[in-house]
Amino acid sequence: CAMQSTREKQSYTKQMMPCSLFCKIIDDISEFPDKLKVLRINGQGEPMLNPDFCKMIVYAKEKNIADWIETITNGSCLNPELNQNLANSGIDRIRISVEALSSNGYKNIANAKIDFDKFIDNIRDLHEKCRGKTEIYIKTVNVSVQTEEDKNRFYEIFEDICDRIFIDNVIDRK
C-alpha cells in the first residue's frame, strides 16, 4: 500500500488476524440465535493489508451472520485486482477515509507518500466495479478541508465516484 513503509507493513503483517481465527469467530457467532446487525471488519491499521481480507468477507457472507458487512480503509491498497475481489466478496459498504486533497497534503498531514491521481483512479475503479453491489462511502474531517474552497474541491473530486460522501466535524475538547 502506498501509505505504509515496508517496515510498517512487515510489523502489521505479524499482527494480522489469521483467516483460521477469523473463521472460528464467525463460526462461533453463527451459533447465536440472532444475526448481528453490522459486522465491521477493521481495527488497528489498514484491514486490506491482510491478504485474506476478501476471503474473510466471503466466509462471513456465506455464514449469513450479519445483516450488513462493512469496513473502514484509508484506500491506499486499492488497485484493480483488489477492487474486483472486493466487488465479488459481497461486502455491503466500504468507507474510505480521505486525509488530504493532494499528494503534498498527504505528505504533510499523514506523512505518507501517495500518488493522489492514482488514488483517485483506484477509487473510481472500485466504484465502477461495485456499482449496485457495494456502497462506497467517502469521508474526511473538517481539519483536512478547512476552507470553503477545500470543501468544494473535496466534493468535486469525490462526489461522482462514491455513493455517499461526508465531511465529519472534529471538535476540540479542550
mmCIF file of C-alpha atoms in Angstrom:
data_model
loop_
_atom_site.group_PDB
_atom_site.id
_atom_site.type_symbol
_atom_site.label_atom_id
_atom_site.label_comp_id
_atom_site.label_asym_id
_atom_site.label_seq_id
_atom_site.Cartn_x
_atom_site.Cartn_y
_atom_site.Cartn_z
ATOM 1 C CA CYS A 1 0.000 0.000 0.000
ATOM 2 C CA ALA A 2 1.133 3.463 -0.777
ATOM 3 C CA MET A 3 0.756 4.851 2.713
ATOM 4 C CA GLN A 4 2.942 2.417 4.619
ATOM 5 C CA SER A 5 6.632 1.708 4.542
ATOM 6 C CA THR A 6 7.940 -1.820 4.103
ATOM 7 C CA ARG A 7 8.870 -1.943 7.802
ATOM 8 C CA GLU A 8 5.355 -0.859 8.807
ATOM 9 C CA LYS A 9 3.809 -3.481 6.506
ATOM 10 C CA GLN A 10 6.004 -6.227 7.966
ATOM 11 C CA SER A 11 5.141 -5.163 11.511
ATOM 12 C CA TYR A 12 1.433 -5.016 10.711
ATOM 13 C CA THR A 13 1.533 -8.401 8.934
ATOM 14 C CA LYS A 14 2.768 -10.013 12.139
ATOM 15 C CA GLN A 15 -0.246 -8.573 13.987
ATOM 16 C CA MET A 16 -2.918 -9.568 11.454
ATOM 17 C CA MET A 17 -5.675 -11.940 12.428
ATOM 18 C CA PRO A 18 -5.151 -15.276 10.690
ATOM 19 C CA CYS A 19 -8.010 -16.362 8.449
ATOM 20 C CA SER A 20 -8.450 -19.525 10.527
ATOM 21 C CA LEU A 21 -9.090 -17.498 13.696
ATOM 22 C CA PHE A 22 -11.489 -15.207 11.860
ATOM 23 C CA CYS A 23 -13.418 -18.234 10.563
ATOM 24 C CA LYS A 24 -13.558 -19.691 14.086
ATOM 25 C CA ILE A 25 -15.016 -16.419 15.385
ATOM 26 C CA ILE A 26 -17.574 -16.332 12.560
ATOM 27 C CA ASP A 27 -18.490 -19.969 13.269
ATOM 28 C CA ASP A 28 -18.961 -19.142 16.958
ATOM 29 C CA ILE A 29 -21.123 -16.116 16.124
ATOM 30 C CA SER A 30 -23.244 -18.260 13.823
ATOM 31 C CA GLU A 31 -24.281 -20.343 16.856
ATOM 32 C CA PHE A 32 -26.213 -17.408 18.320
ATOM 33 C CA PRO A 33 -29.949 -17.377 17.579
ATOM 34 C CA ASP A 34 -29.977 -13.852 16.093
ATOM 35 C CA LYS A 35 -27.837 -12.309 13.379
ATOM 36 C CA LEU A 36 -25.634 -9.317 14.025
ATOM 37 C CA LYS A 37 -26.923 -6.027 12.683
ATOM 38 C CA VAL A 38 -23.448 -4.992 11.445
ATOM 39 C CA LEU A 39 -20.126 -6.774 11.160
ATOM 40 C CA ARG A 40 -17.451 -4.101 10.764
ATOM 41 C CA ILE A 41 -14.109 -5.603 9.819
ATOM 42 C CA ASN A 42 -11.298 -3.244 10.738
ATOM 43 C CA GLY A 43 -9.177 -2.405 13.713
ATOM 44 C CA GLN A 44 -5.703 -1.120 14.303
ATOM 45 C CA GLY A 45 -4.142 -0.356 10.944
ATOM 46 C CA GLU A 46 -5.253 -0.933 7.387
ATOM 47 C CA PRO A 47 -7.530 -4.010 7.089
ATOM 48 C CA MET A 48 -6.817 -4.540 3.397
ATOM 49 C CA LEU A 49 -3.177 -5.311 4.131
ATOM 50 C CA ASN A 50 -4.427 -8.716 5.225
ATOM 51 C CA PRO A 51 -4.028 -10.915 2.133
ATOM 52 C CA ASP A 52 -7.083 -12.934 3.261
ATOM 53 C CA PHE A 53 -9.347 -9.907 3.678
ATOM 54 C CA CYS A 54 -11.673 -10.732 0.768
ATOM 55 C CA LYS A 55 -11.773 -14.417 1.732
ATOM 56 C CA MET A 56 -12.869 -13.356 5.219
ATOM 57 C CA ILE A 57 -15.690 -11.263 3.785
ATOM 58 C CA VAL A 58 -16.832 -14.141 1.581
ATOM 59 C CA TYR A 59 -16.790 -16.524 4.563
ATOM 60 C CA ALA A 60 -18.809 -14.163 6.748
ATOM 61 C CA LYS A 61 -21.335 -13.592 3.924
ATOM 62 C CA GLU A 62 -21.696 -17.343 3.329
ATOM 63 C CA LYS A 63 -22.356 -17.886 7.039
ATOM 64 C CA ASN A 64 -25.030 -15.163 6.914
ATOM 65 C CA ILE A 65 -24.176 -13.908 10.393
ATOM 66 C CA ALA A 66 -24.911 -10.201 9.833
ATOM 67 C CA ASP A 67 -27.424 -8.001 8.086
ATOM 68 C CA TRP A 68 -24.615 -5.717 6.942
ATOM 69 C CA ILE A 69 -20.843 -6.182 6.493
ATOM 70 C CA GLU A 70 -18.569 -3.184 6.147
ATOM 71 C CA THR A 71 -15.014 -1.998 6.546
ATOM 72 C CA ILE A 72 -13.132 1.256 7.011
ATOM 73 C CA THR A 73 -9.998 1.820 4.933
ATOM 74 C CA ASN A 74 -7.615 4.596 4.015
ATOM 75 C CA GLY A 75 -7.903 3.390 0.419
ATOM 76 C CA SER A 76 -4.165 3.172 -0.138
ATOM 77 C CA CYS A 77 -4.226 -0.541 -1.001
ATOM 78 C CA LEU A 78 -6.910 -0.243 -3.651
ATOM 79 C CA ASN A 79 -5.935 -1.474 -7.099
ATOM 80 C CA PRO A 80 -7.905 -3.043 -9.968
ATOM 81 C CA GLU A 81 -7.345 -6.636 -8.812
ATOM 82 C CA LEU A 82 -8.262 -5.971 -5.176
ATOM 83 C CA ASN A 83 -11.207 -3.861 -6.322
ATOM 84 C CA GLN A 84 -12.591 -6.771 -8.347
ATOM 85 C CA ASN A 85 -12.130 -9.134 -5.402
ATOM 86 C CA LEU A 86 -13.919 -6.663 -3.131
ATOM 87 C CA ALA A 87 -16.776 -6.316 -5.618
ATOM 88 C CA ASN A 88 -17.089 -10.118 -5.744
ATOM 89 C CA SER A 89 -16.818 -10.604 -1.970
ATOM 90 C CA GLY A 90 -20.307 -9.430 -1.094
ATOM 91 C CA ILE A 91 -19.193 -6.665 1.267
ATOM 92 C CA ASP A 92 -22.029 -4.183 1.763
ATOM 93 C CA ARG A 93 -20.108 -0.948 2.450
ATOM 94 C CA ILE A 94 -16.553 0.278 2.098
ATOM 95 C CA ARG A 95 -15.862 3.521 3.920
ATOM 96 C CA ILE A 96 -12.776 5.310 2.648
ATOM 97 C CA SER A 97 -11.227 7.925 4.920
ATOM 98 C CA VAL A 98 -9.567 10.698 2.925
ATOM 99 C CA GLU A 99 -6.765 12.529 4.725
ATOM 100 C CA ALA A 100 -5.929 15.242 2.190
ATOM 101 C CA LEU A 101 -6.702 16.561 -1.289
ATOM 102 C CA SER A 102 -3.260 16.193 -2.873
ATOM 103 C CA SER A 103 -0.043 14.216 -2.723
ATOM 104 C CA ASN A 104 1.596 17.086 -0.816
ATOM 105 C CA GLY A 105 -1.327 17.208 1.593
ATOM 106 C CA TYR A 106 -0.895 13.504 2.374
ATOM 107 C CA LYS A 107 2.810 14.098 2.968
ATOM 108 C CA ASN A 108 2.064 16.990 5.345
ATOM 109 C CA ILE A 109 -0.946 15.532 7.175
ATOM 110 C CA ALA A 110 -0.303 11.773 7.203
ATOM 111 C CA ASN A 111 3.442 11.718 6.498
ATOM 112 C CA ALA A 112 2.636 9.365 3.636
ATOM 113 C CA LYS A 113 3.880 9.341 0.075
ATOM 114 C CA ILE A 114 0.884 8.805 -2.146
ATOM 115 C CA ASP A 115 0.204 9.359 -5.838
ATOM 116 C CA PHE A 116 -3.056 11.250 -5.423
ATOM 117 C CA ASP A 117 -4.130 10.865 -9.055
ATOM 118 C CA LYS A 118 -3.652 7.083 -8.855
ATOM 119 C CA PHE A 119 -5.501 7.067 -5.512
ATOM 120 C CA ILE A 120 -8.478 8.762 -7.209
ATOM 121 C CA ASP A 121 -8.290 6.390 -10.205
ATOM 122 C CA ASN A 122 -8.374 3.379 -7.875
ATOM 123 C CA ILE A 123 -11.423 4.710 -6.020
ATOM 124 C CA ARG A 124 -13.145 5.389 -9.359
ATOM 125 C CA ASP A 125 -12.347 1.822 -10.465
ATOM 126 C CA LEU A 126 -13.676 0.417 -7.181
ATOM 127 C CA HIS A 127 -16.879 2.418 -7.511
ATOM 128 C CA GLU A 128 -17.437 1.208 -11.067
ATOM 129 C CA LYS A 129 -16.834 -2.431 -10.132
ATOM 130 C CA CYS A 130 -19.021 -2.250 -7.034
ATOM 131 C CA ARG A 131 -21.888 -0.272 -8.563
ATOM 132 C CA GLY A 132 -25.185 -1.712 -7.370
ATOM 133 C CA LYS A 133 -23.491 -4.238 -5.066
ATOM 134 C CA THR A 134 -21.431 -2.313 -2.502
ATOM 135 C CA GLU A 135 -21.898 1.180 -1.130
ATOM 136 C CA ILE A 136 -18.754 3.278 -1.451
ATOM 137 C CA TYR A 137 -18.701 5.906 1.283
ATOM 138 C CA ILE A 138 -16.056 8.655 1.204
ATOM 139 C CA LYS A 139 -15.428 10.767 4.258
ATOM 140 C CA THR A 140 -12.943 13.280 5.516
ATOM 141 C CA VAL A 141 -12.716 15.519 8.554
ATOM 142 C CA ASN A 142 -13.118 19.272 8.690
ATOM 143 C CA VAL A 143 -9.465 19.779 9.713
ATOM 144 C CA SER A 144 -8.441 18.321 6.327
ATOM 145 C CA VAL A 145 -10.742 20.638 4.371
ATOM 146 C CA GLN A 146 -10.730 23.864 6.346
ATOM 147 C CA THR A 147 -11.708 26.418 3.697
ATOM 148 C CA GLU A 148 -14.826 26.602 1.555
ATOM 149 C CA GLU A 149 -12.544 26.136 -1.447
ATOM 150 C CA ASP A 150 -11.172 22.888 0.071
ATOM 151 C CA LYS A 151 -14.671 21.635 0.890
ATOM 152 C CA ASN A 152 -15.850 22.356 -2.643
ATOM 153 C CA ARG A 153 -12.778 20.638 -4.079
ATOM 154 C CA PHE A 154 -13.398 17.573 -1.870
ATOM 155 C CA TYR A 155 -16.936 17.255 -3.195
ATOM 156 C CA GLU A 156 -15.825 17.984 -6.753
ATOM 157 C CA ILE A 157 -13.183 15.236 -6.649
ATOM 158 C CA PHE A 158 -15.196 12.525 -4.912
ATOM 159 C CA GLU A 159 -18.950 13.020 -5.350
ATOM 160 C CA ASP A 160 -19.101 11.230 -8.714
ATOM 161 C CA ILE A 161 -17.020 8.236 -7.592
ATOM 162 C CA CYS A 162 -18.922 7.246 -4.467
ATOM 163 C CA ASP A 163 -22.441 6.564 -3.267
ATOM 164 C CA ARG A 164 -22.219 8.584 -0.058
ATOM 165 C CA ILE A 165 -19.942 11.454 0.910
ATOM 166 C CA PHE A 166 -19.457 13.333 4.173
ATOM 167 C CA ILE A 167 -17.257 15.827 5.994
ATOM 168 C CA ASP A 168 -17.090 14.895 9.674
ATOM 169 C CA ASN A 169 -16.623 17.685 12.212
ATOM 170 C CA VAL A 170 -13.871 17.133 14.731
ATOM 171 C CA ILE A 171 -14.466 19.098 17.906
ATOM 172 C CA ASP A 172 -11.623 20.358 20.062
ATOM 173 C CA ARG A 173 -12.323 19.048 23.582
ATOM 174 C CA LYS A 174 -10.052 21.472 25.430
#
